[in-house]
GROMACS .gro file of C-alpha atoms in nm:
model
  206
    1MET     CA    1   7.232  -9.346  10.719
    2PRO     CA    2   7.368  -9.449  11.085
    3ARG     CA    3   7.111  -9.630  11.284
    4ILE     CA    4   7.071  -9.384  11.565
    5PHE     CA    5   6.983  -9.114  11.310
    6ARG     CA    6   6.765  -9.353  11.100
    7LEU     CA    7   6.574  -9.413  11.442
    8PHE     CA    8   6.519  -9.052  11.502
    9ALA     CA    9   6.406  -8.999  11.151
   10LEU     CA   10   6.160  -9.263  11.153
   11LEU     CA   11   6.017  -9.157  11.491
   12ALA     CA   12   5.975  -8.821  11.318
   13LEU     CA   13   5.797  -8.928  11.025
   14VAL     CA   14   5.564  -9.206  11.126
   15PRO     CA   15   5.224  -9.114  11.274
   16VAL     CA   16   5.212  -9.152  11.668
   17SER     CA   17   4.943  -9.424  11.642
   18GLY     CA   18   5.220  -9.658  11.463
   19VAL     CA   19   4.965  -9.721  11.189
   20ALA     CA   20   5.119  -9.640  10.861
   21ALA     CA   21   4.917  -9.465  10.598
   22GLN     CA   22   4.713  -9.700  10.350
   23GLY     CA   23   4.806 -10.006  10.536
   24ALA     CA   24   5.172  -9.991  10.475
   25ALA     CA   25   5.393 -10.192  10.709
   26VAL     CA   26   5.520 -10.017  11.006
   27ASP     CA   27   5.907 -10.003  11.044
   28PRO     CA   28   6.006 -10.239  11.341
   29CYS     CA   29   6.208  -9.987  11.506
   30LEU     CA   30   5.903  -9.803  11.636
   31ARG     CA   31   5.805 -10.103  11.861
   32PRO     CA   32   6.130 -10.317  11.903
   33ASP     CA   33   6.103 -10.670  12.017
   34SER     CA   34   6.376 -10.640  12.266
   35VAL     CA   35   6.622 -10.399  12.454
   36VAL     CA   36   6.987 -10.495  12.442
   37VAL     CA   37   7.205 -10.319  12.670
   38ARG     CA   38   7.592 -10.313  12.582
   39GLY     CA   39   7.916 -10.168  12.750
   40ILE     CA   40   7.806 -10.233  13.113
   41LYS     CA   41   8.030 -10.392  13.379
   42ARG     CA   42   7.895 -10.259  13.720
   43VAL     CA   43   7.538 -10.162  13.633
   44THR     CA   44   7.296 -10.452  13.556
   45ARG     CA   45   7.065 -10.443  13.266
   46ALA     CA   46   6.772 -10.424  13.492
   47GLU     CA   47   6.912 -10.111  13.664
   48VAL     CA   48   6.955  -9.929  13.318
   49LEU     CA   49   6.613 -10.004  13.201
   50THR     CA   50   6.471  -9.878  13.526
   51GLN     CA   51   6.701  -9.558  13.503
   52SER     CA   52   6.602  -9.499  13.135
   53GLY     CA   53   6.232  -9.527  13.178
   54LEU     CA   54   6.208  -9.746  12.865
   55VAL     CA   55   5.925  -9.995  12.865
   56LEU     CA   56   5.945 -10.288  12.615
   57GLY     CA   57   5.635 -10.296  12.412
   58ASN     CA   58   5.556  -9.929  12.417
   59GLU     CA   59   5.558  -9.736  12.102
   60LEU     CA   60   5.866  -9.513  12.071
   61SER     CA   61   5.875  -9.151  12.014
   62VAL     CA   62   6.151  -8.894  11.996
   63PRO     CA   63   6.064  -8.734  12.332
   64MET     CA   64   6.087  -9.093  12.498
   65VAL     CA   65   6.426  -9.151  12.338
   66GLN     CA   66   6.538  -8.812  12.459
   67ARG     CA   67   6.414  -8.852  12.820
   68ALA     CA   68   6.580  -9.192  12.829
   69THR     CA   69   6.917  -9.044  12.708
   70ARG     CA   70   6.894  -8.752  12.946
   71ALA     CA   71   6.786  -8.994  13.246
   72LEU     CA   72   7.092  -9.220  13.191
   73TYR     CA   73   7.328  -8.910  13.174
   74ALA     CA   74   7.176  -8.752  13.500
   75THR     CA   75   7.270  -9.070  13.699
   76GLY     CA   76   7.638  -8.969  13.677
   77THR     CA   77   7.740  -9.322  13.610
   78PHE     CA   78   7.790  -9.298  13.235
   79ASP     CA   79   8.036  -9.101  13.010
   80ASP     CA   80   7.840  -9.195  12.699
   81VAL     CA   81   7.495  -9.295  12.613
   82ARG     CA   82   7.373  -9.413  12.257
   83ILE     CA   83   7.045  -9.539  12.174
   84ALA     CA   84   6.997  -9.684  11.843
   85CYS     CA   85   6.817  -9.953  11.635
   86GLU     CA   86   6.921 -10.261  11.470
   87THR     CA   87   6.679 -10.422  11.225
   88LEU     CA   88   6.678 -10.822  11.240
   89SER     CA   89   6.413 -10.855  10.965
   90PRO     CA   90   6.140 -10.653  10.788
   91THR     CA   91   5.917 -10.695  11.106
   92SER     CA   92   6.157 -10.731  11.387
   93ALA     CA   93   6.440 -10.509  11.571
   94HIS     CA   94   6.638 -10.445  11.875
   95LEU     CA   95   6.644 -10.129  12.044
   96VAL     CA   96   7.034 -10.103  12.147
   97LEU     CA   97   7.164  -9.894  12.435
   98THR     CA   98   7.551  -9.859  12.421
   99LEU     CA   99   7.698  -9.727  12.729
  100THR     CA  100   8.031  -9.618  12.857
  101GLU     CA  101   8.059  -9.646  13.232
  102ARG     CA  102   8.259  -9.383  13.420
  103PRO     CA  103   8.552  -9.521  13.600
  104ILE     CA  104   8.522  -9.556  13.984
  105LEU     CA  105   8.754  -9.327  14.189
  106ASN     CA  106   9.000  -9.543  14.396
  107LYS     CA  107   9.214  -9.271  14.543
  108VAL     CA  108   9.290  -8.914  14.536
  109ASP     CA  109   9.650  -8.764  14.585
  110VAL     CA  110   9.800  -8.407  14.569
  111VAL     CA  111  10.179  -8.383  14.493
  112GLY     CA  112  10.385  -8.040  14.484
  113PRO     CA  113  10.250  -7.819  14.724
  114GLU     CA  114  10.517  -7.640  14.937
  115ARG     CA  115  10.431  -7.298  15.004
  116VAL     CA  116  10.053  -7.373  15.047
  117SER     CA  117   9.963  -7.673  15.264
  118SER     CA  118   9.872  -7.975  15.101
  119ARG     CA  119   9.560  -7.987  15.351
  120SER     CA  120   9.450  -7.649  15.201
  121VAL     CA  121   9.487  -7.774  14.853
  122SER     CA  122   9.303  -8.113  14.920
  123ASP     CA  123   9.013  -7.923  15.076
  124LYS     CA  124   8.952  -7.765  14.736
  125ILE     CA  125   8.881  -8.101  14.578
  126GLU     CA  126   8.505  -8.241  14.580
  127LEU     CA  127   8.569  -8.583  14.454
  128PHE     CA  128   8.469  -8.887  14.668
  129VAL     CA  129   8.630  -9.219  14.638
  130ARG     CA  130   8.437  -9.524  14.540
  131ARG     CA  131   8.214  -9.310  14.339
  132PRO     CA  132   8.215  -9.252  13.943
  133VAL     CA  133   8.438  -8.985  13.839
  134ASP     CA  134   8.285  -8.665  13.735
  135PRO     CA  135   8.496  -8.466  13.484
  136ALA     CA  136   8.314  -8.129  13.573
  137LEU     CA  137   8.421  -8.182  13.930
  138VAL     CA  138   8.771  -8.252  13.830
  139THR     CA  139   8.770  -7.918  13.621
  140LYS     CA  140   8.614  -7.740  13.928
  141ALA     CA  141   8.890  -7.880  14.145
  142ILE     CA  142   9.158  -7.747  13.936
  143THR     CA  143   8.987  -7.397  13.912
  144ARG     CA  144   8.941  -7.395  14.306
  145ILE     CA  145   9.301  -7.482  14.339
  146ASP     CA  146   9.427  -7.221  14.107
  147SER     CA  147   9.223  -6.951  14.305
  148LEU     CA  148   9.377  -7.074  14.641
  149TYR     CA  149   9.731  -7.009  14.484
  150GLU     CA  150   9.607  -6.674  14.349
  151SER     CA  151   9.499  -6.562  14.679
  152ASN     CA  152   9.833  -6.648  14.811
  153GLY     CA  153  10.015  -6.442  14.533
  154PHE     CA  154  10.111  -6.737  14.291
  155TYR     CA  155   9.982  -6.639  13.964
  156LEU     CA  156  10.176  -6.893  13.755
  157THR     CA  157  10.071  -7.194  13.928
  158ARG     CA  158   9.990  -7.500  13.703
  159ILE     CA  159   9.774  -7.773  13.816
  160ARG     CA  160   9.763  -8.097  13.613
  161PRO     CA  161   9.547  -8.405  13.702
  162GLU     CA  162   9.690  -8.728  13.610
  163THR     CA  163   9.485  -9.082  13.625
  164THR     CA  164   9.641  -9.415  13.685
  165TRP     CA  165   9.423  -9.711  13.604
  166VAL     CA  166   9.403  -9.945  13.919
  167ASP     CA  167   9.220 -10.221  13.723
  168SER     CA  168   8.969 -10.229  13.430
  169SER     CA  169   8.718 -10.010  13.620
  170GLU     CA  170   8.895  -9.796  13.896
  171ILE     CA  171   9.141  -9.506  13.877
  172ALA     CA  172   9.357  -9.332  14.110
  173LEU     CA  173   9.371  -8.957  14.023
  174THR     CA  174   9.675  -8.751  14.133
  175PHE     CA  175   9.654  -8.358  14.122
  176ASN     CA  176  10.024  -8.245  14.030
  177VAL     CA  177  10.086  -7.900  14.134
  178GLU     CA  178  10.368  -7.673  14.019
  179GLU     CA  179  10.362  -7.368  14.217
  180GLY     CA  180  10.586  -7.139  14.010
  181ARG     CA  181  10.732  -6.812  14.191
  182ARG     CA  182  10.538  -6.578  14.390
  183LEU     CA  183  10.469  -6.236  14.242
  184ALA     CA  184  10.469  -5.908  14.402
  185ILE     CA  185  10.392  -5.559  14.307
  186SER     CA  186  10.715  -5.353  14.305
  187GLN     CA  187  10.570  -5.017  14.182
  188LEU     CA  188  10.234  -4.843  14.126
  189LEU     CA  189  10.199  -4.576  13.861
  190ILE     CA  190   9.878  -4.364  13.884
  191ASN     CA  191   9.780  -4.128  13.580
  192GLY     CA  192   9.501  -3.891  13.513
  193ASN     CA  193   9.444  -3.788  13.892
  194THR     CA  194   9.407  -3.421  13.961
  195GLN     CA  195   9.188  -3.407  14.278
  196LEU     CA  196   9.353  -3.695  14.485
  197THR     CA  197   9.721  -3.751  14.533
  198ASP     CA  198   9.879  -4.062  14.428
  199GLN     CA  199   9.923  -4.144  14.803
  200GLN     CA  200   9.563  -4.124  14.880
  201ILE     CA  201   9.456  -4.355  14.593
  202VAL     CA  202   9.735  -4.597  14.678
  203GLY     CA  203   9.619  -4.579  15.043
  204ALA     CA  204   9.272  -4.673  14.933
  205MET     CA  205   9.367  -4.989  14.751
  206LYS     CA  206   9.394  -5.334  14.897
   0.00000   0.00000   0.00000
């Protein structure tokens, strides 16, 4: 069984008091001897422990591990958070936090706009340099740029984000815009109207 699932299984089965029934030995994963943090480059171990809320020596519980995981994701610094237990001996274990840091945004560019101004496109991007890149904000930017083009009659526009690594922890992000052709309505057909004329209905449309 993978260690992370084993940890949750043990936390769910062992009494909260940490005292096993009939004097049986308590699994060391319930009260690890130390906390090991892996995968960090910019963030310090002390910052991770503070952000997670985990305190060495406290007995673990499922809600505690879940809160720590949510708290670390909520910082916006990490793409992946894994909390597991590594048993060293029958009475000793490490609590291991394996983290994947989000890259820092070094630069944002927009390439391709001609019919719509580059400034208007850039204004739809809510990403900030020197901050960790949030994938949700990248998706939001694509949606907002697409809506901008649709409002100008371009319904076939494609927006493709492209990342370039500047170094091991920073990326440059380029939004490549393929505007496509502007579409226009050439004819309107009105069916089913008996009380109003076609001209009256069309005249009420934007």
